Coordinates of C-alpha atoms in Angstrom, one line a residue:
M1 CA -11.3 39.6 10.2
L2 CA -10.8 39.8 14.1
R3 CA -9.8 36.1 14.6
V4 CA -6.6 37.1 11.1
V5 CA -5.5 40.4 13.4
V6 CA -5.5 38.6 16.9
S7 CA -3.1 35.7 14.6
M8 CA -1.5 38.5 13.5
F9 CA -0.9 39.9 16.1
M10 CA -0.2 36.5 18.2
I11 CA 2.3 36.2 15.9
L12 CA 4.3 39.9 16.4
I13 CA 5.1 38.4 20.0
T14 CA 5.7 34.7 18.9
S15 CA 8.1 35.2 16.5
H16 CA 11.3 36.2 17.5
C17 CA 11.9 33.3 16.1
V18 CA 15.9 32.4 14.9
E19 CA 16.7 30.0 12.3
A20 CA 18.6 26.8 13.7
A21 CA 20.4 24.3 11.3
A22 CA 19.8 20.6 11.4
F23 CA 23.5 19.3 11.7
F24 CA 24.2 16.1 9.1
K25 CA 26.1 13.6 10.9
N26 CA 24.4 10.0 9.9
P27 CA 24.4 9.6 5.7
K28 CA 22.3 6.3 7.6
V29 CA 19.4 7.8 8.4
E30 CA 17.2 9.5 7.3
L31 CA 17.0 13.3 9.7
A32 CA 13.8 15.1 10.7
L33 CA 13.7 19.1 9.8
D34 CA 10.5 19.6 11.7
S35 CA 11.4 20.4 14.2
N36 CA 13.9 23.3 12.5
V37 CA 11.8 24.7 9.8
L38 CA 10.5 28.1 9.4
Y39 CA 7.5 29.6 8.4
T40 CA 5.6 32.9 7.3
I41 CA 2.7 33.5 4.1
S42 CA 2.7 35.6 1.1
D43 CA -0.5 36.4 -1.5
K44 CA 2.4 36.4 -3.5
P45 CA 5.0 33.5 -4.2
T46 CA 7.7 35.9 -4.0
L47 CA 8.4 37.4 -0.9
T48 CA 9.0 41.3 0.0
G49 CA 11.1 40.6 3.1
E50 CA 9.2 42.5 5.6
E51 CA 7.7 39.0 6.6
L52 CA 7.5 38.0 10.3
W53 CA 8.7 33.7 10.3
V54 CA 6.9 31.7 12.7
D55 CA 8.4 27.5 13.7
D56 CA 5.0 26.7 13.7
P57 CA 2.7 27.1 10.5
S58 CA -0.8 26.7 12.2
R59 CA 0.1 30.2 14.2
L60 CA 0.1 32.0 10.9
P61 CA -4.3 32.9 9.4
R62 CA -3.1 31.5 6.2
Q63 CA -6.4 31.5 3.2
T64 CA -6.7 28.7 0.6
H65 CA -5.1 31.0 -2.2
Q66 CA -2.4 31.9 0.0
Y67 CA 1.2 30.8 -0.4
L68 CA 2.7 28.9 2.9
H69 CA 6.7 29.4 2.4
F70 CA 9.3 27.2 4.3
K71 CA 12.9 27.6 4.4
V72 CA 15.8 25.1 7.0
S73 CA 19.3 24.9 7.4
V74 CA 20.9 21.9 7.1
H75 CA 24.9 22.0 8.5
N76 CA 26.8 19.4 7.0
E77 CA 29.7 17.8 9.8
L78 CA 30.8 15.3 7.6
E79 CA 34.3 16.4 6.2
K80 CA 32.9 15.4 2.6
L81 CA 30.5 16.3 0.3
V82 CA 27.6 14.0 0.6
P83 CA 24.9 13.6 -2.4
V84 CA 21.1 13.8 -0.3
W85 CA 17.1 14.6 -1.0
F86 CA 15.5 16.9 0.7
S87 CA 12.3 15.5 1.0
I88 CA 9.5 16.0 1.4
G89 CA 6.6 13.6 3.0
F90 CA 3.0 12.7 2.8
P91 CA 2.2 14.8 -0.2
A92 CA -0.9 17.4 0.2
M93 CA -0.6 21.1 -2.2
K94 CA -1.5 22.5 -5.8
V95 CA 1.7 23.6 -6.0
L96 CA 5.0 23.2 -4.8
V97 CA 8.5 25.1 -5.3
V98 CA 11.7 24.4 -3.8
T99 CA 15.8 25.7 -3.5
D100 CA 18.9 24.9 -2.5
G101 CA 20.4 27.9 -3.6
V102 CA 21.5 26.5 -7.1
S103 CA 18.7 24.2 -8.4
V104 CA 15.0 25.4 -8.4
W105 CA 12.4 22.3 -9.2
K106 CA 8.4 23.3 -9.6
T107 CA 6.0 20.8 -8.9
G108 CA 2.8 19.8 -7.4
D109 CA -0.2 18.4 -6.8
D110 CA -1.3 20.6 -10.2
S111 CA 1.5 19.5 -12.1
P112 CA 2.4 16.6 -14.4
Y113 CA 4.6 13.5 -12.5
S114 CA 6.8 14.2 -15.2
T115 CA 7.8 17.8 -12.7
R116 CA 9.2 15.9 -10.0
P117 CA 13.0 15.5 -9.8
V118 CA 12.7 12.1 -8.6
N119 CA 10.3 8.8 -9.6
A120 CA 8.6 8.3 -6.1
P121 CA 5.4 8.5 -4.6
N122 CA 6.9 11.2 -1.9
Y123 CA 8.6 14.8 -3.2
H124 CA 11.8 13.8 -2.8
F125 CA 14.5 17.2 -4.5
P126 CA 18.6 16.3 -5.1
S127 CA 21.0 17.7 -4.0
I128 CA 25.1 18.2 -2.5
L129 CA 26.0 19.0 0.7
S130 CA 29.5 20.0 0.9
P131 CA 31.9 19.2 3.3
S132 CA 31.3 21.4 6.8
S133 CA 29.3 23.7 5.3
E134 CA 26.1 24.5 5.9
T135 CA 23.4 24.4 2.6
E136 CA 19.9 25.8 3.3
F137 CA 17.2 24.9 1.1
R138 CA 13.4 26.7 0.7
G139 CA 9.9 27.0 -1.0
Y140 CA 6.8 27.7 -1.1
M141 CA 3.5 26.0 -0.9
Q142 CA 0.0 26.2 -1.9
G143 CA -3.3 24.7 -2.3
E144 CA -6.7 24.1 -0.3
I145 CA -5.1 21.2 1.5
L146 CA -1.4 21.3 2.6
R147 CA -0.3 18.4 4.5
Y148 CA 4.1 17.9 4.9
T149 CA 7.3 16.8 6.7
F150 CA 10.3 17.9 5.5
T151 CA 13.2 14.7 5.7
L152 CA 16.5 14.5 4.4
G153 CA 18.4 11.8 3.4
T154 CA 21.0 9.7 0.9
P155 CA 19.3 8.7 -2.4
E156 CA 20.7 5.3 -1.1
Y157 CA 19.1 5.2 2.0
F158 CA 15.7 6.7 0.0
N159 CA 16.4 3.9 -2.4
Q160 CA 17.0 0.3 0.6
R161 CA 13.1 2.3 2.0
Y162 CA 11.2 2.3 -0.8
V163 CA 12.2 -0.7 -2.1
K164 CA 10.7 -2.4 1.0
T165 CA 7.5 -0.3 0.9
L166 CA 7.4 -2.2 -2.3
Q167 CA 7.5 -5.3 -1.6
R168 CA 4.9 -4.9 1.5
D169 CA 2.8 -2.7 -1.1
M170 CA 2.8 -5.7 -3.8
A171 CA 2.5 -8.1 -1.2
F172 CA -0.8 -6.3 -0.1
F173 CA -1.9 -5.6 -3.6
G174 CA -1.6 -9.5 -4.5
A175 CA -3.8 -10.6 -1.1
M176 CA -6.2 -8.3 -2.1
A177 CA -6.6 -8.7 -6.4
L178 CA -6.7 -12.6 -4.8
L179 CA -9.8 -12.3 -2.6
T180 CA -11.3 -9.3 -5.3
A181 CA -10.8 -12.5 -7.8
L182 CA -12.1 -15.2 -5.2
C183 CA -15.7 -13.1 -4.3
L184 CA -16.0 -12.5 -8.3
V185 CA -16.0 -16.3 -8.6
G186 CA -18.0 -17.0 -5.9
F187 CA -20.8 -14.8 -7.0
I188 CA -20.4 -16.1 -10.3
T189 CA -21.3 -19.6 -9.1
S190 CA -23.0 -18.7 -6.1
R191 CA -25.1 -16.0 -6.9
N192 CA -24.5 -14.3 -3.7
W193 CA -25.0 -10.4 -3.2
V194 CA -22.4 -11.1 -0.3
F195 CA -19.9 -11.9 -2.5
L196 CA -20.2 -8.7 -4.7
S197 CA -20.6 -7.0 -1.8
F198 CA -16.9 -8.0 -0.6
A199 CA -15.3 -8.1 -3.7
A200 CA -17.1 -4.4 -3.7
F201 CA -15.4 -3.3 -0.8
I202 CA -12.2 -5.2 -0.8
F203 CA -11.2 -3.0 -4.2
S204 CA -12.7 0.1 -3.2
T205 CA -9.9 -0.8 -0.3
T206 CA -8.2 -1.7 -2.5
F207 CA -8.0 1.5 -5.6
W208 CA -8.1 3.9 -2.3
F209 CA -4.2 2.6 -1.6
F210 CA -3.3 2.8 -4.7
R211 CA -4.3 6.4 -5.3
V212 CA -2.6 7.0 -1.3
F213 CA 0.1 5.8 -1.9
G214 CA 0.7 7.6 -5.1
Y215 CA 1.0 4.7 -7.1
A216 CA -2.0 5.9 -9.6
F217 CA 0.0 9.3 -10.0
E218 CA 2.7 7.7 -11.5
I219 CA 0.6 4.6 -13.8
L220 CA -3.1 6.0 -14.1
W221 CA -2.8 9.4 -15.1
P222 CA 0.6 11.1 -14.7
S223 CA -0.1 13.7 -16.9
S224 CA -3.7 14.7 -16.0
P225 CA -3.3 15.8 -12.3
Y226 CA -6.2 17.4 -12.0
L227 CA -8.1 13.5 -11.2
N228 CA -5.6 13.2 -8.4
D229 CA -8.6 14.4 -5.9
I230 CA -10.9 13.1 -8.5
S231 CA -10.2 9.5 -7.7
Y232 CA -9.1 10.2 -3.6
A233 CA -13.0 11.4 -3.0
L234 CA -14.0 8.6 -5.1
S235 CA -12.1 5.9 -3.6
I236 CA -12.8 7.1 0.5
Y237 CA -16.6 7.4 -0.2
A238 CA -16.7 4.0 -2.3
V239 CA -15.0 2.6 1.0
L240 CA -17.6 3.6 3.3
L241 CA -20.3 3.2 1.3
S242 CA -19.3 0.1 -0.2
A243 CA -18.6 -0.9 3.7
F244 CA -22.5 -0.4 4.2
W245 CA -23.9 -3.2 2.2
V246 CA -21.6 -5.6 2.9
L247 CA -23.2 -5.3 6.4
L248 CA -26.7 -4.9 4.8
Q249 CA -26.1 -8.6 2.9
S250 CA -23.6 -10.2 6.0
L251 CA -26.9 -10.1 7.4
A252 CA -29.9 -10.0 5.0
K253 CA -32.2 -13.1 4.6
E254 CA -34.8 -14.5 2.4
G255 CA -38.1 -12.1 4.0
H256 CA -36.5 -10.5 6.4
S257 CA -35.5 -7.3 6.1
V258 CA -32.4 -5.6 8.3
Y259 CA -32.7 -3.5 11.1
G260 CA -32.6 -0.3 10.0
A261 CA -31.8 -1.2 5.9
K262 CA -34.1 1.5 4.8
H263 CA -32.5 4.3 7.1
I264 CA -28.8 2.8 6.0
K265 CA -30.1 3.3 2.3
R266 CA -31.2 6.8 2.6
F267 CA -28.1 7.6 4.5
C268 CA -26.2 6.6 1.6
L269 CA -27.8 7.7 -1.1
L270 CA -27.3 11.1 0.2
M271 CA -23.8 11.0 1.6
P272 CA -22.0 11.6 -2.0
F273 CA -24.2 14.7 -2.2
A274 CA -23.4 15.4 0.7
G275 CA -20.0 15.5 0.2
L276 CA -19.9 17.8 -3.0
L277 CA -22.4 20.4 -1.4
L278 CA -19.7 20.2 1.5
W279 CA -16.4 20.9 -1.3
Q280 CA -18.7 23.8 -3.1
T281 CA -19.4 24.9 0.4
L282 CA -16.4 24.8 3.1
G283 CA -13.4 23.7 1.2
L284 CA -12.3 20.2 -0.7
D285 CA -10.3 19.4 2.7
L286 CA -13.8 19.6 4.9
A287 CA -15.0 17.0 2.3
L288 CA -12.6 14.8 2.4
R289 CA -12.4 14.7 5.8
L290 CA -16.6 14.2 5.6
P291 CA -16.2 10.1 5.5
V292 CA -13.1 9.9 7.9
L293 CA -15.1 11.2 9.6
L294 CA -18.9 9.0 9.3
F295 CA -16.0 5.8 9.9
F296 CA -17.5 6.8 13.8
P297 CA -20.8 6.7 13.4
F298 CA -20.3 3.6 10.8
I299 CA -18.8 1.8 14.4
I300 CA -21.8 3.0 16.5
T301 CA -24.4 1.8 13.6
A302 CA -23.1 -1.5 12.6
G303 CA -22.9 -2.4 16.6
I304 CA -26.3 -1.4 16.4
V305 CA -27.8 -3.9 13.7
I306 CA -25.8 -5.7 14.4
Y307 CA -26.8 -6.4 18.6
V308 CA -30.7 -6.5 17.1
E309 CA -30.5 -9.2 14.9
H310 CA -28.1 -11.4 17.1
K311 CA -31.3 -10.7 19.4
R312 CA -33.1 -12.0 16.9
G313 CA -31.4 -14.8 16.5
S314 CA -29.2 -14.5 13.3
D315 CA -25.7 -16.6 13.4
R316 CA -23.9 -14.2 11.1
A317 CA -23.9 -11.7 13.4
K318 CA -22.3 -12.5 15.7
W319 CA -19.4 -14.2 13.2
L320 CA -20.3 -10.6 11.5
A321 CA -18.8 -8.9 14.1
A322 CA -16.1 -11.1 14.8
A323 CA -14.8 -10.5 11.1
M324 CA -14.7 -7.0 11.0
A325 CA -12.6 -6.4 14.7
P326 CA -9.6 -6.6 13.2
V327 CA -10.6 -3.6 9.9
T328 CA -12.2 -1.6 12.8
F329 CA -9.3 -2.2 15.4
S330 CA -6.8 -1.1 12.5
T331 CA -8.9 2.1 11.1
L332 CA -9.3 3.7 14.1
V333 CA -5.7 3.7 14.9
L334 CA -5.6 5.4 11.5
T335 CA -8.5 8.0 12.1
I336 CA -6.9 8.9 15.4
I337 CA -3.7 9.7 14.0
A338 CA -4.3 11.5 10.5
L339 CA -7.1 13.4 12.9
F340 CA -5.4 14.2 15.8
N341 CA -2.1 13.5 15.1
V342 CA -1.6 11.7 18.8
D343 CA 1.1 8.5 19.2
L344 CA 0.0 5.5 19.0
Y345 CA 3.0 4.0 18.7
L346 CA 2.0 1.9 15.9
E347 CA 2.8 1.6 12.3
P348 CA -1.2 2.9 10.9
I349 CA -0.5 2.3 7.3
A350 CA 1.0 -1.5 8.5
T351 CA -2.1 -1.7 11.1
F352 CA -4.4 -1.2 8.8
M353 CA -3.4 -3.3 5.5
T354 CA -3.1 -6.2 8.3
G355 CA -7.2 -4.9 9.6
I356 CA -7.9 -5.2 6.1
V357 CA -6.6 -8.1 5.1
L358 CA -7.7 -10.7 8.2
T359 CA -10.9 -8.8 8.2
C360 CA -11.5 -10.0 4.7
L361 CA -9.6 -13.3 4.6
F362 CA -12.5 -13.9 7.7
M363 CA -14.7 -12.4 5.6
V364 CA -14.3 -14.5 2.6
S365 CA -13.9 -17.6 4.8
L366 CA -16.8 -17.5 6.8
T367 CA -19.1 -16.6 3.3
A368 CA -16.9 -20.1 1.6
N369 CA -17.6 -22.0 3.8
Y370 CA -21.7 -21.0 4.6
M371 CA -22.1 -22.1 0.7
V372 CA -20.2 -25.3 1.7
K373 CA -23.1 -25.5 3.5
V374 CA -26.6 -25.0 1.2
V375 CA -24.2 -26.7 -1.5
Q376 CA -24.3 -29.7 1.2
R377 CA -28.4 -29.3 1.9
E378 CA -28.7 -29.0 -2.0
R379 CA -26.7 -32.1 -3.0
D380 CA -26.9 -33.9 0.0
T381 CA -23.6 -35.5 -0.9
Q382 CA -20.1 -34.5 1.5
K383 CA -19.1 -36.5 -1.7
R384 CA -19.7 -33.7 -3.6
A385 CA -18.9 -31.2 -1.1
A386 CA -15.1 -32.5 -0.7
K387 CA -14.6 -32.9 -4.5
L388 CA -16.1 -29.1 -4.3
R389 CA -13.5 -28.0 -1.7
S390 CA -10.5 -30.1 -3.1
E391 CA -10.8 -28.2 -6.2
Q392 CA -11.2 -24.5 -4.7
T393 CA -8.2 -25.6 -3.0
S394 CA -6.0 -26.6 -6.5
K395 CA -7.4 -22.5 -7.3
L396 CA -6.3 -21.2 -4.4
E397 CA -3.2 -22.7 -4.6
A398 CA -2.5 -21.7 -8.2
L399 CA -3.5 -18.5 -8.1
V400 CA -0.9 -18.1 -4.3
K401 CA 2.2 -20.1 -6.8
E402 CA 1.7 -17.8 -10.3
R403 CA 1.4 -14.4 -7.1
T404 CA 4.2 -15.8 -6.0
K405 CA 5.6 -16.3 -8.8
A406 CA 5.4 -12.2 -10.2
L407 CA 6.5 -11.2 -6.3
E408 CA 10.0 -13.2 -6.8
D409 CA 10.3 -11.2 -10.4
T410 CA 9.0 -7.9 -9.1
N411 CA 11.7 -8.5 -6.2
K412 CA 14.7 -9.6 -8.4
T413 CA 13.7 -6.7 -10.8
L414 CA 14.2 -3.9 -7.3
A415 CA 17.7 -5.6 -6.4
D416 CA 18.8 -4.4 -9.9
I417 CA 17.3 -1.1 -10.3
A418 CA 18.9 -0.9 -6.4
S419 CA 22.3 -1.6 -8.0
K420 CA 22.3 0.7 -11.2
D421 CA 22.2 4.1 -11.1
S422 CA 19.3 5.9 -12.5
L423 CA 20.4 8.4 -15.3
T424 CA 23.6 6.2 -16.3
N425 CA 22.9 3.3 -15.9
L426 CA 26.4 2.6 -14.2
P427 CA 26.8 0.5 -11.0
N428 CA 26.0 3.4 -8.5
R429 CA 27.3 3.4 -5.0
R430 CA 25.7 1.3 -2.9
T431 CA 27.6 -2.0 -5.6
L432 CA 30.6 -0.2 -5.7
D433 CA 30.6 -0.2 -1.1
L434 CA 29.3 -4.0 -1.8
F435 CA 32.7 -4.6 -4.1
V436 CA 35.3 -3.1 -2.3
D437 CA 33.3 -5.3 1.3
N438 CA 33.8 -8.4 -0.3
T439 CA 37.1 -7.8 -1.4
F440 CA 38.5 -8.0 2.3
T441 CA 36.0 -10.9 3.9
H442 CA 36.6 -14.8 3.7
G443 CA 39.3 -14.9 3.9
N444 CA 40.9 -12.5 1.4
E445 CA 42.9 -10.1 3.8
E446 CA 45.9 -11.6 3.0
H447 CA 45.2 -12.3 0.0
E448 CA 43.8 -8.9 -2.9
V449 CA 45.2 -5.1 -2.2
L450 CA 42.5 -2.6 -4.4
A451 CA 43.1 -0.3 -7.1
V452 CA 40.6 2.1 -6.2
A453 CA 40.6 5.3 -9.1
L454 CA 38.2 9.1 -8.3
I455 CA 37.5 10.9 -11.7
D456 CA 36.3 14.4 -11.7
L457 CA 34.7 16.0 -14.3
D458 CA 36.6 19.7 -14.6
H459 CA 34.2 22.7 -15.0
F460 CA 30.8 20.0 -15.3
K461 CA 29.0 22.9 -13.2
S462 CA 29.9 26.0 -16.2
I463 CA 28.3 22.4 -18.8
N464 CA 25.5 22.6 -16.9
D465 CA 25.3 26.3 -16.5
T466 CA 25.4 27.8 -19.9
F467 CA 24.5 24.1 -22.0
G468 CA 20.9 23.9 -18.7
H469 CA 20.8 20.7 -17.1
D470 CA 20.3 18.3 -20.4
I471 CA 23.3 18.4 -22.2
G472 CA 25.5 17.7 -18.6
D473 CA 23.3 14.4 -17.6
E474 CA 24.0 13.9 -21.5
V475 CA 27.6 14.5 -20.7
L476 CA 27.5 11.8 -18.0
K477 CA 25.9 9.5 -20.3
T478 CA 28.7 9.6 -22.6
I479 CA 31.1 8.9 -19.9
A480 CA 29.2 5.8 -18.4
E481 CA 29.5 4.7 -22.1
L482 CA 33.0 5.4 -22.2
L483 CA 33.0 3.4 -18.8
S484 CA 30.8 0.9 -18.1
P485 CA 33.1 -2.0 -20.9
L486 CA 35.7 -1.7 -18.1
N487 CA 32.3 -3.7 -15.3
N488 CA 33.3 -7.2 -14.8
D489 CA 34.2 -9.4 -11.9
K490 CA 37.8 -8.3 -11.1
Q491 CA 36.9 -4.7 -11.9
V492 CA 34.3 -1.8 -10.8
A493 CA 33.6 1.4 -12.5
A494 CA 30.7 4.0 -10.9
R495 CA 29.1 6.9 -10.5
Y496 CA 29.8 8.1 -7.5
G497 CA 28.0 10.8 -7.1
G498 CA 27.0 14.1 -9.1
E499 CA 29.6 14.3 -11.4
E500 CA 32.5 11.6 -10.8
F501 CA 32.8 8.1 -11.1
A502 CA 35.2 5.6 -9.1
I503 CA 37.0 2.8 -11.3
V504 CA 38.1 0.2 -8.4
Q505 CA 40.2 -3.3 -9.5
R506 CA 41.0 -5.3 -7.1
Y507 CA 44.1 -8.0 -7.5
P508 CA 46.6 -10.8 -6.2
A509 CA 48.7 -9.3 -3.4
Y510 CA 51.3 -11.1 -4.8
Q511 CA 54.4 -9.0 -5.4
K512 CA 56.2 -10.8 -8.1
T513 CA 52.9 -9.7 -10.8
L514 CA 51.3 -6.9 -8.3
N515 CA 54.3 -4.0 -9.9
D516 CA 52.9 -5.4 -13.6
D517 CA 49.0 -5.5 -12.7
L518 CA 49.7 -2.2 -11.3
D519 CA 51.1 -0.4 -13.9
A520 CA 48.2 -2.1 -16.4
F521 CA 46.0 0.1 -14.2
A522 CA 47.8 3.4 -14.3
A523 CA 47.8 2.8 -18.2
Q524 CA 43.8 1.8 -18.5
L525 CA 43.2 4.7 -16.6
N526 CA 45.5 7.0 -18.9
D527 CA 43.8 5.2 -21.9
V528 CA 40.4 7.0 -20.3
H529 CA 41.5 9.7 -19.4
A530 CA 42.9 9.7 -23.7
N531 CA 39.2 8.7 -24.4
I532 CA 37.5 11.4 -22.3
N533 CA 39.8 14.1 -23.4
A534 CA 38.6 12.5 -27.9
L535 CA 35.4 13.3 -26.3
R536 CA 33.0 15.2 -28.6
I537 CA 29.7 16.1 -27.9
E538 CA 28.1 18.4 -30.8
A539 CA 26.0 20.0 -28.1
L540 CA 28.5 21.6 -26.6
Q541 CA 29.5 22.8 -29.1
G542 CA 33.0 22.4 -30.1
R543 CA 33.7 22.4 -26.3
T544 CA 36.3 19.3 -24.8
I545 CA 35.9 17.8 -21.7
G546 CA 38.3 17.6 -18.8
A547 CA 39.0 14.8 -16.2
S548 CA 41.5 15.1 -13.0
F549 CA 42.0 11.6 -11.9
G550 CA 43.4 10.8 -8.2
W551 CA 44.5 7.1 -7.8
T552 CA 45.9 5.8 -5.1
L553 CA 46.1 1.9 -3.7
C554 CA 44.6 -0.2 -0.9
E555 CA 46.1 -3.2 0.9
S556 CA 43.3 -4.4 3.9
S557 CA 39.3 -3.4 5.2
S558 CA 41.2 -1.2 7.4
D559 CA 42.7 0.9 5.4
I560 CA 39.6 1.6 2.8
V561 CA 38.4 4.7 4.0
C562 CA 41.7 6.3 4.3
A563 CA 41.9 4.7 0.9
F564 CA 39.4 6.4 -0.8
R565 CA 40.3 9.2 1.3
R566 CA 43.7 9.5 -0.6
A567 CA 42.0 9.3 -4.2
D568 CA 40.2 12.4 -2.6
K569 CA 42.9 14.2 -1.7
A570 CA 45.3 13.1 -5.4
L571 CA 41.9 14.2 -7.2
Y572 CA 42.0 18.3 -5.1
T573 CA 45.6 17.8 -6.5
A574 CA 44.8 17.2 -9.9
K575 CA 42.3 20.5 -9.7
D576 CA 45.0 22.4 -7.9
K577 CA 47.2 21.9 -10.6
G578 CA 45.3 22.9 -13.6
R579 CA 43.0 20.1 -13.8
N580 CA 42.8 17.4 -16.5
V581 CA 45.9 15.4 -15.2
I582 CA 46.1 11.8 -13.4
I583 CA 47.9 11.9 -9.7
K584 CA 48.5 8.9 -7.9
A585 CA 48.5 9.1 -4.0
L586 CA 51.9 7.8 -2.9

């Protein structure tokens, strides 16, 4: 009670926080918001208005049942609408509610995966920054463990980052799966338990990464969020237990007892029960931190055991020490960063993944080399041993080729996903930009012109407010079905953002045919406009759909930005003239 009173007093004398807006300037980079966020706590999701806001949540004496509220303002310094994702990375919260003043999202680790606004490991909330104005994001979270970081970026930025991350993760999981398979094959053929211990360690580490990266939430139990904590506890304890198993099996010999083996086995038996006891008495956070903290005693114990076994004359001890060096270093980096928030100027996940792969490769290589020698002695023939190595190499090459082909197929699929809008399946803004840029490259500057048209659905917000966002999405998909046939090598019809679409067509810059081409483009816009007006969607209950068009001509790469601005200005002129008309910018 005294600690709570002291903490509240510290809040009173340090809570003169003025909310400082973060400035959004560059859509191509991620905007960090942690230094601009203000926090407060409450016993209920709603606020009374008398709460004290601070810029450091560690000042708040929050209990596990209380709600941590946050708010941050973002000022758009650009003179245009910018679709963005308000992102909460490193998520660890049971309940999470976020609003941008227009939409409200309710999700969290206790909710099914389908509640996430964006299909991604982290929590992303799609919003739109109005030109030269301020948008406030606020919300609250609740749970025994709260870990988070706030950022803001465009969908294109996050999608590009997730493509790279997915490629890295799939390569890692592929390598770990291959190593696990090799270890299992080694165990089946040799009946040597060290192979099985390696397989258990590699598999548990891989599953831990699979759970930490969020793939398990989406693939294995998307509708059973209660399994998140259970699976994480099982995976983290399995990693440490299997590491002890590898230590003992690597040094084991027939008729020889590894130094300290009995005490290590007793400790491994008691550790899961200690974790359960901590969970029930001191909380989930400490129970999950226990195996991470025990990594330091594991390193000391492993070092002592390896040293003693080396002094006893074991050749395996020095090789085991060398094999464990990469994972020991990388795990130390990850643990120090995770527990003590120290910046070591290394990317922790990539460093740990590299250490794991190197250690597993080293251990499998050493064990395979040892087994080859055993086979040579048992069969007493170099020819049979060489044949065995050749067969193993062929299997490895076949598996690598299979994995390489799978990765190539994955990359091709990811490239297709990155070029399409997830809701409408139309080309996205990135594809449109590439089409425009490619028009004026490779010597085409003086030979091509572009007709640029922007389309904005009239009163679309009213449709969302009246009929709901599901119906709004249905309207967008219906419009996309009208525009999709327009896509070809010379023309792109794309979703520009929100309820805006764009049509861009390239023409040869020959004056004799250009006027006829532009007349044909204008006629095409008239047809699109008429088709939109003729749409009848049952869910709209007889309400018609209107659209405002603005279009212009772009004659060079230096005119791209201005051309889109002219088309946008013509679009707003159409809005001012009563909407549902087509305006050409001169």
